[in-house]
Amino acid sequence: MAHAAAVQEDVMLPPPSRAPGAGVYSEKLGMWIFLGSEVMFFTALIGTYVILRFAHPDAWAGHPKPHTPLNIPVTAVNTFLLICSSVTMVKAFAAAQDGIQRQLRLWLLATVLIGATFVGVQVYEYTHLIEHGFVPSQGLFGSTFYTMTGFHGFHVTMGVLCMIYVTMKAFRGKYTQADHRGVEVIGLYWHFVDLVWIILFTIVYLI
Amino acid sequence: MATTATGTSPFTYDHGHAHVDDRSFIRKYIFSTDHKIIGIQFLIMSLTFLLLGGTLAMVMRWQLGFPGKPLPGGTLLPDTYTSGGVVLPEFYNSAVTMHGTFMVFFAIMPLLVGVFGNYLIPLKIGAPDMAFPRINMASFWTAVPAGFLMLAGFFVEGGSAAAGWTSYAPLSARSDLTGVHLGQIFWCVSLIVLGLSSIMGSFNYITTVINLRAPGMNWFRLPLSIWSLFVTACLVLLAIPVLSGAAILLLFDQTIGTKFFEPTAGGQPLLWQHLFWFFGHPEVYILILPAMGMASDIIANGARKPIFGYTSMVLAIIAIGFLGWGVWGHHMFQSGMNPTLGTTFMISTLLIAVPSAIKTFNWLGTIWKGQITFHVPMLHALAFVSMFVIGGLSGVFMAASPFDIYIHDTYFIVAHLHYVLFGGSLFAIFAAVTYWYPKMFGRMMNPTIGKVHFWLTLVFYNCTFFPMHQLGLHGHMRRIYDPTQYAFLKDLQPVNTFISISAFCLFATQFLFAANFIMSWFRGEKAPNNPWLDNGLEWTLPSPPPHGNFATVPTVYRGPYEYSSPHSDEDYIPQNVPTPGGGYGSPHPQHAGD
Amino acid sequence: MSHPEAAPGRPSHAHPNYILIWVFLAVLTGLELTVAFLPWPKTVIVFILIGMAFWKAALVGLYYMHLRFEPNRLRILAIAPLPLFAVLVCAVITEFIW
């Protein structure tokens, strides 16, 4: 770049330093750092669950076998759906990298729809559970279950809203091969939310 | 605005430049994205809460110094607060709680991080603004409703939160036990909202320091104020979400009947303490590290000498940042926690004294044989070092869990925390406000008033807090409304009265600072670009700097502490001055005697 | 394929096989569902399930979030908070099992 050429000429300038900063553009760096704070937020919630389960395992008697109040088959399908939405998201990003607008728009739209479906299924599961008396105040199991999955669902919902915004921008042609930072950044958030669910599904439903 | 259409890429140095901001008053000063304006907004907000927190302390000290006597103005307060003007126990508990809450979350933390993080970081690294200016604006405007919500607690039925600033559960969850319902809920929600503000600020600061440094501003040419703000931002990023999580759990226990901390249902009160202090201990390092960093800048300036041991200062800051995660249990030695776990915390806590001690010796090494200018910021910075040492030493005693058996939850702890938070953080804040006031407002604060304020504060502060060590060793417990109910404390009442009178004088003295601050804004002597003859990049700019900061991107050739260098006729060399005759300047800060 | 230098953060590698990763994730999920209900000792099941969950998480992180191809500095930033989870949970569990 022009600056590097100038440095070789001009001994008055400081020696050429290594690539400044993290080596990635600021918006991506900022999102990774923000995700660090999200890891700590879920640390508090998931850590609480693990700790309470060690402290008072009787509250989870019967779970997951022989008889759990939770609907594992439906949630397993929901988990698969969320993983699919990560695939559609990354395909959208790949389309942006390759500059293929049509694919970018369609994969983003697919991500929005699958994400919204995931939330819908979660809400359906909640209403079902509440009808059968499994409520947050029933004890430690209910308290931890609703808090962890509820805040995860809240994060997915925020993600879907941001994803709608990004999709609308994509339909207006605002993302190009030269600059599609918004797509990558929302993608990182979306994959993170999927990653947290991968952990949650296992430790909340299957253990 | 500084961010161009293609954003802030690290692969070009075209960050955006100083320019005249010709937008409306509201866009310039109310909903501003300029880090300097946002820093000043945080300053006004935090100083207001500092005054409020201090007022609550006066209520507490009145009751402790003159138990059962009507509070001046007490009859104006509602019946739930005072009876015949006498402070009621419920209001006392409320004052204790809200004093701590306001001071920690709405005064000291935003003063250090929100004000100086915002103001100094872009200027001192040579950037036009933060990486994400709009998120910066959102961070301030999220903190404001959090503050209002916390204040609102005083005006609801049951009064404000009253379970201590640490809000231990299940007491804080059980309104049937405390009589406080909405107030505790507001406490939780307010901190959750404030947490969002802090997190937004922290990832902004971290990204900015990593990616927006000017050419030549290597990591080891950063001023210690920026190093400390950077590590602090990392602590904020990682610790605050844990508090948010804990506050959510408590909120759910309070509102929807979850059982996280309810012992009868298998919940664990100790879980609250572990979560809270896992956040709470990094929080106290958040409250001291920026103070240490800014004090370092000011001490080097006042001594006209480079900081002694710059590299070890940086490593000490990083070490404190790391080790701070492993000591939280020392707040819980008497909680009934696993004693072996307690022992591990004792060891880690004793260890963490080492980097702070290294810093203290380096401050001493900096002023040793310096040409000291006792300007007002230097006075405060020197007081910071000495008062912090006292607070740190009492901390070493407390780290030993056998000793802690006797002084936990006594005034010995109150003495310690005020020596580090007031003697440490607040003196450093006075230093920093006075030091950067000319840059912020284009005017100098009055030095005579500044010196009178300093000396009176130093004397009254020590008179207030030093005797608390003695009280604690005698067994005077914390948070108690009426110590005279115990025969063994009755004899200490004169000490309590002495402390209270000193506290009233200390509080009154702060109005000198407030008056100086306000009057100087309009009538202070106009400030030159570099009144303190400091090397930082901000002092190369006008006071106050224009929107967008630097007219052209500065190039940095040297570290920040090249005072009394043989390379210059002046006793300082700003960081953007190349060495005459070629060469790249010194790769590390000048060492004395080179 | 060519990638113009103008775009920030442009990776210089071909796209990973995202569909293949998806297949791995789906298979692992199916395996988890099977293992969870096998008549094995609880501890064994827990270890296997957690291992599989972390494997899936690693796949998402490395390939979908592109950590495999990012500079080392970013990878260190990304995993930095994880030890804190371990510290909190391991320390507090000793209250109940030691």
Short mmCIF file of C-alpha atoms in Angstrom, two decimals, chain B residues 259-594:
data_model
loop_
_atom_site.label_atom_id
_atom_site.label_comp_id
_atom_site.label_asym_id
_atom_site.label_seq_id
_atom_site.Cartn_x
_atom_site.Cartn_y
_atom_site.Cartn_z
CA LYS B 259 -36.10 -21.12 43.57
CA PHE B 260 -32.47 -20.29 42.79
CA PHE B 261 -31.70 -18.95 46.26
CA GLU B 262 -34.57 -20.43 48.25
CA PRO B 263 -33.11 -22.93 50.73
CA THR B 264 -36.40 -24.72 51.42
CA ALA B 265 -36.61 -25.73 47.76
CA GLY B 266 -32.97 -26.74 47.35
CA GLY B 267 -31.81 -23.29 46.28
CA GLN B 268 -28.40 -22.08 47.40
CA PRO B 269 -27.78 -18.73 49.11
CA LEU B 270 -24.07 -19.29 48.65
CA LEU B 271 -24.65 -19.43 44.90
CA TRP B 272 -25.68 -15.77 44.99
CA GLN B 273 -22.54 -14.87 46.90
CA HIS B 274 -20.29 -16.80 44.53
CA LEU B 275 -21.89 -15.29 41.43
CA PHE B 276 -21.93 -11.80 42.89
CA TRP B 277 -18.33 -11.85 44.03
CA PHE B 278 -17.11 -13.59 40.87
CA PHE B 279 -18.26 -10.31 39.31
CA GLY B 280 -17.54 -8.24 42.40
CA HIS B 281 -13.88 -8.84 42.70
CA PRO B 282 -12.97 -7.94 39.11
CA GLU B 283 -15.29 -4.98 39.73
CA VAL B 284 -13.02 -3.60 42.42
CA TYR B 285 -10.09 -3.85 40.05
CA ILE B 286 -12.24 -1.99 37.52
CA LEU B 287 -12.55 0.67 40.21
CA ILE B 288 -8.80 0.99 40.83
CA LEU B 289 -6.89 0.19 37.64
CA PRO B 290 -7.82 3.34 35.67
CA ALA B 291 -7.02 5.36 38.78
CA MET B 292 -3.57 3.77 38.90
CA GLY B 293 -3.02 4.39 35.20
CA MET B 294 -3.99 8.04 35.30
CA ALA B 295 -2.00 8.59 38.49
CA SER B 296 1.03 7.17 36.68
CA ASP B 297 0.65 9.69 33.85
CA ILE B 298 0.26 12.56 36.31
CA ILE B 299 3.11 11.49 38.59
CA ALA B 300 5.56 11.20 35.71
CA ASN B 301 4.47 14.63 34.57
CA GLY B 302 4.73 16.18 38.03
CA ALA B 303 8.14 14.63 38.67
CA ARG B 304 9.37 15.57 35.18
CA LYS B 305 10.77 12.05 34.92
CA PRO B 306 9.87 8.95 32.96
CA ILE B 307 7.78 6.38 34.77
CA PHE B 308 10.16 4.04 36.60
CA GLY B 309 9.83 0.54 35.18
CA TYR B 310 7.26 1.12 32.43
CA THR B 311 7.35 -2.49 31.27
CA SER B 312 6.84 -3.89 34.76
CA MET B 313 3.99 -1.42 35.24
CA VAL B 314 2.29 -2.83 32.14
CA LEU B 315 2.91 -6.41 33.25
CA ALA B 316 1.57 -5.57 36.71
CA ILE B 317 -1.64 -4.17 35.19
CA ILE B 318 -2.06 -7.32 33.12
CA ALA B 319 -1.23 -9.53 36.12
CA ILE B 320 -3.86 -7.77 38.23
CA GLY B 321 -6.33 -8.29 35.40
CA PHE B 322 -5.62 -12.03 35.30
CA LEU B 323 -5.21 -12.77 39.01
CA GLY B 324 -8.29 -10.73 39.86
CA TRP B 325 -10.47 -13.58 38.61
CA GLY B 326 -9.15 -16.04 41.16
CA VAL B 327 -9.62 -14.25 44.47
CA TRP B 328 -13.35 -13.63 44.84
CA GLY B 329 -13.82 -16.05 47.72
CA HIS B 330 -11.99 -13.76 50.11
CA HIS B 331 -15.25 -11.82 50.42
CA MET B 332 -16.88 -15.03 51.63
CA PHE B 333 -14.48 -16.46 54.20
CA GLN B 334 -17.15 -16.36 56.93
CA SER B 335 -20.06 -17.43 54.75
CA GLY B 336 -19.89 -21.13 55.54
CA MET B 337 -18.08 -21.87 52.31
CA ASN B 338 -15.83 -24.89 51.97
CA PRO B 339 -12.83 -24.04 54.18
CA THR B 340 -10.33 -25.69 51.86
CA LEU B 341 -11.64 -23.61 49.01
CA GLY B 342 -11.21 -20.67 51.35
CA THR B 343 -7.56 -21.52 51.81
CA THR B 344 -6.96 -21.48 48.06
CA PHE B 345 -8.51 -18.02 47.96
CA MET B 346 -6.29 -16.87 50.80
CA ILE B 347 -3.22 -17.88 48.83
CA SER B 348 -4.35 -16.24 45.61
CA THR B 349 -5.33 -13.06 47.48
CA LEU B 350 -1.94 -12.75 49.13
CA LEU B 351 -0.36 -13.23 45.70
CA ILE B 352 -2.32 -10.42 44.10
CA ALA B 353 -0.78 -7.92 46.50
CA VAL B 354 2.50 -8.36 44.62
CA PRO B 355 1.71 -6.54 41.35
CA SER B 356 0.15 -3.65 43.29
CA ALA B 357 3.29 -3.46 45.41
CA ILE B 358 5.43 -3.43 42.28
CA LYS B 359 3.40 -0.48 41.03
CA THR B 360 3.82 1.35 44.33
CA PHE B 361 7.59 0.96 44.29
CA ASN B 362 7.64 2.13 40.70
CA TRP B 363 5.71 5.29 41.63
CA LEU B 364 8.26 5.92 44.34
CA GLY B 365 11.05 5.29 41.85
CA THR B 366 9.45 7.81 39.51
CA ILE B 367 9.43 10.65 42.01
CA TRP B 368 12.84 9.76 43.44
CA LYS B 369 15.22 12.59 42.51
CA GLY B 370 12.60 14.17 40.31
CA GLN B 371 12.15 17.93 39.81
CA ILE B 372 8.73 17.80 41.42
CA THR B 373 6.10 20.35 40.48
CA PHE B 374 3.42 20.26 43.16
CA HIS B 375 0.53 21.21 40.91
CA VAL B 376 -2.92 20.28 42.16
CA PRO B 377 -3.18 17.04 40.15
CA MET B 378 0.24 15.99 41.48
CA LEU B 379 -0.89 16.60 45.05
CA HIS B 380 -3.91 14.38 44.54
CA ALA B 381 -1.85 11.75 42.74
CA LEU B 382 0.69 11.59 45.58
CA ALA B 383 -2.17 11.30 48.08
CA PHE B 384 -3.54 8.50 45.92
CA VAL B 385 -0.33 6.52 46.27
CA SER B 386 -0.06 6.94 50.03
CA MET B 387 -3.72 6.36 50.82
CA PHE B 388 -3.89 3.39 48.49
CA VAL B 389 -0.91 1.85 50.27
CA ILE B 390 -2.75 2.09 53.60
CA GLY B 391 -5.81 0.49 52.08
CA GLY B 392 -3.70 -2.18 50.44
CA LEU B 393 -1.93 -3.01 53.68
CA SER B 394 -5.18 -3.55 55.55
CA GLY B 395 -6.13 -5.75 52.63
CA VAL B 396 -3.15 -7.99 53.21
CA PHE B 397 -4.33 -8.56 56.79
CA MET B 398 -7.82 -9.38 55.60
CA ALA B 399 -6.48 -11.84 53.05
CA ALA B 400 -5.48 -14.10 55.91
CA SER B 401 -8.69 -16.00 56.63
CA PRO B 402 -7.88 -16.63 60.31
CA PHE B 403 -7.58 -12.88 60.85
CA ASP B 404 -10.70 -12.31 58.81
CA ILE B 405 -12.70 -14.31 61.36
CA TYR B 406 -12.41 -11.36 63.73
CA ILE B 407 -12.79 -8.41 61.39
CA HIS B 408 -15.20 -9.64 58.70
CA ASP B 409 -18.28 -7.42 58.49
CA THR B 410 -16.76 -4.93 60.93
CA TYR B 411 -15.65 -1.35 60.44
CA PHE B 412 -12.16 -2.66 59.68
CA ILE B 413 -13.54 -3.64 56.30
CA VAL B 414 -15.31 -0.31 55.93
CA ALA B 415 -11.98 1.42 56.61
CA HIS B 416 -10.21 -0.74 54.02
CA LEU B 417 -12.75 -0.22 51.28
CA HIS B 418 -12.86 3.53 51.82
CA TYR B 419 -9.07 3.78 51.82
CA VAL B 420 -8.90 2.09 48.43
CA LEU B 421 -12.04 3.63 46.94
CA PHE B 422 -11.84 7.15 48.34
CA GLY B 423 -8.18 7.36 49.23
CA GLY B 424 -7.36 5.52 46.05
CA SER B 425 -9.94 5.98 43.32
CA LEU B 426 -11.48 9.28 44.36
CA PHE B 427 -8.19 11.13 44.91
CA ALA B 428 -7.08 9.87 41.51
CA ILE B 429 -10.37 11.13 40.08
CA PHE B 430 -9.80 14.57 41.62
CA ALA B 431 -6.32 14.50 40.09
CA ALA B 432 -7.58 13.42 36.69
CA VAL B 433 -10.50 15.86 36.57
CA THR B 434 -8.21 18.76 37.45
CA TYR B 435 -5.58 17.57 34.99
CA TRP B 436 -7.82 17.07 31.96
CA TYR B 437 -10.30 19.84 32.77
CA PRO B 438 -8.34 22.36 30.65
CA LYS B 439 -8.43 19.99 27.69
CA MET B 440 -12.15 19.31 28.14
CA PHE B 441 -13.36 22.86 28.76
CA GLY B 442 -10.58 25.10 27.52
CA ARG B 443 -10.14 26.65 30.97
CA MET B 444 -7.98 26.03 34.01
CA MET B 445 -9.49 25.20 37.38
CA ASN B 446 -8.48 27.69 40.07
CA PRO B 447 -5.30 26.32 41.65
CA THR B 448 -5.71 28.10 45.00
CA ILE B 449 -9.16 26.66 45.59
CA GLY B 450 -7.76 23.38 44.32
CA LYS B 451 -5.00 23.33 46.91
CA VAL B 452 -7.31 24.33 49.78
CA HIS B 453 -9.77 21.62 48.69
CA PHE B 454 -6.95 19.08 48.53
CA TRP B 455 -5.49 19.71 51.99
CA LEU B 456 -8.84 19.95 53.76
CA THR B 457 -10.03 16.79 52.02
CA LEU B 458 -6.86 14.91 52.94
CA VAL B 459 -7.13 15.86 56.62
CA PHE B 460 -10.87 15.32 57.04
CA TYR B 461 -10.75 12.12 55.01
CA ASN B 462 -8.12 10.57 57.29
CA CYS B 463 -9.98 11.78 60.38
CA THR B 464 -13.11 10.11 59.05
CA PHE B 465 -11.78 6.77 57.95
CA PHE B 466 -8.63 5.99 59.92
CA PRO B 467 -10.40 5.56 63.27
CA MET B 468 -12.66 3.00 61.60
CA HIS B 469 -9.75 0.54 61.75
CA GLN B 470 -9.85 0.83 65.53
CA LEU B 471 -13.62 0.52 65.65
CA GLY B 472 -13.46 -2.65 63.62
CA LEU B 473 -10.77 -4.23 65.74
CA HIS B 474 -12.98 -3.55 68.76
CA GLY B 475 -15.76 -5.49 67.11
CA HIS B 476 -17.98 -2.67 65.79
CA MET B 477 -20.03 -4.34 63.11
CA ARG B 478 -21.02 -2.93 59.71
CA ARG B 479 -24.43 -1.75 58.59
CA ILE B 480 -25.70 -1.39 62.13
CA TYR B 481 -28.31 1.20 62.97
CA ASP B 482 -27.70 1.53 66.68
CA PRO B 483 -24.34 0.36 68.03
CA THR B 484 -25.18 1.70 71.49
CA GLN B 485 -27.50 -1.26 72.04
CA TYR B 486 -24.36 -3.29 72.75
CA ALA B 487 -22.54 -2.59 76.02
CA PHE B 488 -19.14 -3.38 74.50
CA LEU B 489 -19.65 -0.67 71.87
CA LYS B 490 -21.04 2.05 74.11
CA ASP B 491 -17.54 3.20 75.05
CA LEU B 492 -16.73 3.70 71.39
CA GLN B 493 -19.52 6.19 70.87
CA PRO B 494 -17.18 9.23 71.10
CA VAL B 495 -15.15 7.74 68.25
CA ASN B 496 -18.31 7.46 66.17
CA THR B 497 -19.17 11.05 66.95
CA PHE B 498 -15.67 12.20 66.00
CA ILE B 499 -15.91 10.29 62.73
CA SER B 500 -19.30 11.79 61.98
CA ILE B 501 -18.14 15.35 62.56
CA SER B 502 -15.08 14.73 60.36
CA ALA B 503 -17.38 13.28 57.72
CA PHE B 504 -19.61 16.36 57.75
CA CYS B 505 -16.52 18.56 57.32
CA LEU B 506 -15.27 16.29 54.54
CA PHE B 507 -18.62 16.53 52.74
CA ALA B 508 -18.75 20.32 53.14
CA THR B 509 -15.22 20.62 51.74
CA GLN B 510 -16.33 18.99 48.49
CA PHE B 511 -18.44 22.03 47.73
CA LEU B 512 -15.15 23.84 47.17
CA PHE B 513 -14.40 21.37 44.38
CA ALA B 514 -17.92 21.71 43.00
CA ALA B 515 -17.72 25.50 43.06
CA ASN B 516 -14.30 25.44 41.43
CA PHE B 517 -15.59 23.07 38.73
CA ILE B 518 -18.65 25.18 37.93
CA MET B 519 -17.08 28.62 38.19
CA SER B 520 -14.03 27.71 36.14
CA TRP B 521 -16.25 26.52 33.30
CA PHE B 522 -17.33 30.15 32.80
CA ARG B 523 -14.63 32.22 34.42
CA GLY B 524 -11.53 30.08 34.56
CA GLU B 525 -8.30 31.26 33.03
CA LYS B 526 -8.22 30.25 29.37
CA ALA B 527 -6.14 27.15 28.92
CA PRO B 528 -3.27 26.79 26.45
CA ASN B 529 -2.91 23.62 24.43
CA ASN B 530 -0.46 22.08 26.89
CA PRO B 531 -0.65 23.67 30.35
CA TRP B 532 1.07 20.78 32.12
CA LEU B 533 3.84 20.32 29.51
CA ASP B 534 2.77 16.70 29.01
CA ASN B 535 3.84 14.35 26.21
CA GLY B 536 0.45 12.87 25.37
CA LEU B 537 -1.07 13.31 21.93
CA GLU B 538 -4.10 15.14 23.32
CA TRP B 539 -1.86 18.02 24.42
CA THR B 540 -0.81 18.67 20.81
CA LEU B 541 -4.39 19.72 20.08
CA PRO B 542 -6.33 22.87 20.98
CA SER B 543 -8.23 22.98 24.27
CA PRO B 544 -10.91 21.72 23.67
CA PRO B 545 -10.02 19.64 20.61
CA PRO B 546 -12.16 19.94 17.50
CA HIS B 547 -14.69 17.39 16.41
CA GLY B 548 -12.70 14.55 14.77
CA ASN B 549 -9.63 15.41 16.86
CA PHE B 550 -6.55 15.44 14.61
CA ALA B 551 -6.29 17.54 11.43
CA THR B 552 -3.94 14.92 9.97
CA VAL B 553 -3.26 11.46 11.34
CA PRO B 554 -0.41 11.81 13.84
CA THR B 555 2.66 9.61 13.61
CA VAL B 556 4.11 8.44 16.90
CA TYR B 557 7.87 8.23 17.35
CA ARG B 558 8.36 7.66 21.04
CA GLY B 559 6.83 6.55 24.30
CA PRO B 560 4.75 8.81 26.55
CA TYR B 561 7.19 9.50 29.38
CA GLU B 562 10.17 11.25 27.77
CA TYR B 563 10.58 13.92 30.38
CA SER B 564 13.97 15.53 31.08
CA SER B 565 15.43 13.86 28.01
CA PRO B 566 18.89 14.86 26.77
CA HIS B 567 17.43 14.81 23.23
CA SER B 568 15.59 18.05 23.83
CA ASP B 569 16.08 21.53 25.32
CA GLU B 570 12.60 21.28 26.80
CA ASP B 571 12.04 18.90 29.68
CA TYR B 572 9.39 17.04 27.71
CA ILE B 573 9.01 15.64 24.18
CA PRO B 574 5.49 14.98 22.86
CA GLN B 575 4.98 11.53 21.40
CA ASN B 576 4.56 12.78 17.83
CA VAL B 577 7.89 14.63 17.66
CA PRO B 578 10.52 12.85 15.57
CA THR B 579 14.13 12.84 16.69
CA PRO B 580 16.06 15.62 14.93
CA GLY B 581 18.71 14.28 12.58
CA GLY B 582 16.99 11.04 11.68
CA GLY B 583 16.47 7.76 13.48
CA TYR B 584 13.27 6.39 14.82
CA GLY B 585 13.35 7.88 18.30
CA SER B 586 13.62 5.55 21.26
CA PRO B 587 11.72 2.30 20.93
CA HIS B 588 11.13 2.29 24.70
CA PRO B 589 10.55 5.19 27.02
CA GLN B 590 13.58 7.13 28.05
CA HIS B 591 15.38 5.77 31.11
CA ALA B 592 16.70 8.26 33.63
CA GLY B 593 20.37 8.93 33.15
CA ASP B 594 20.51 7.86 29.48
#
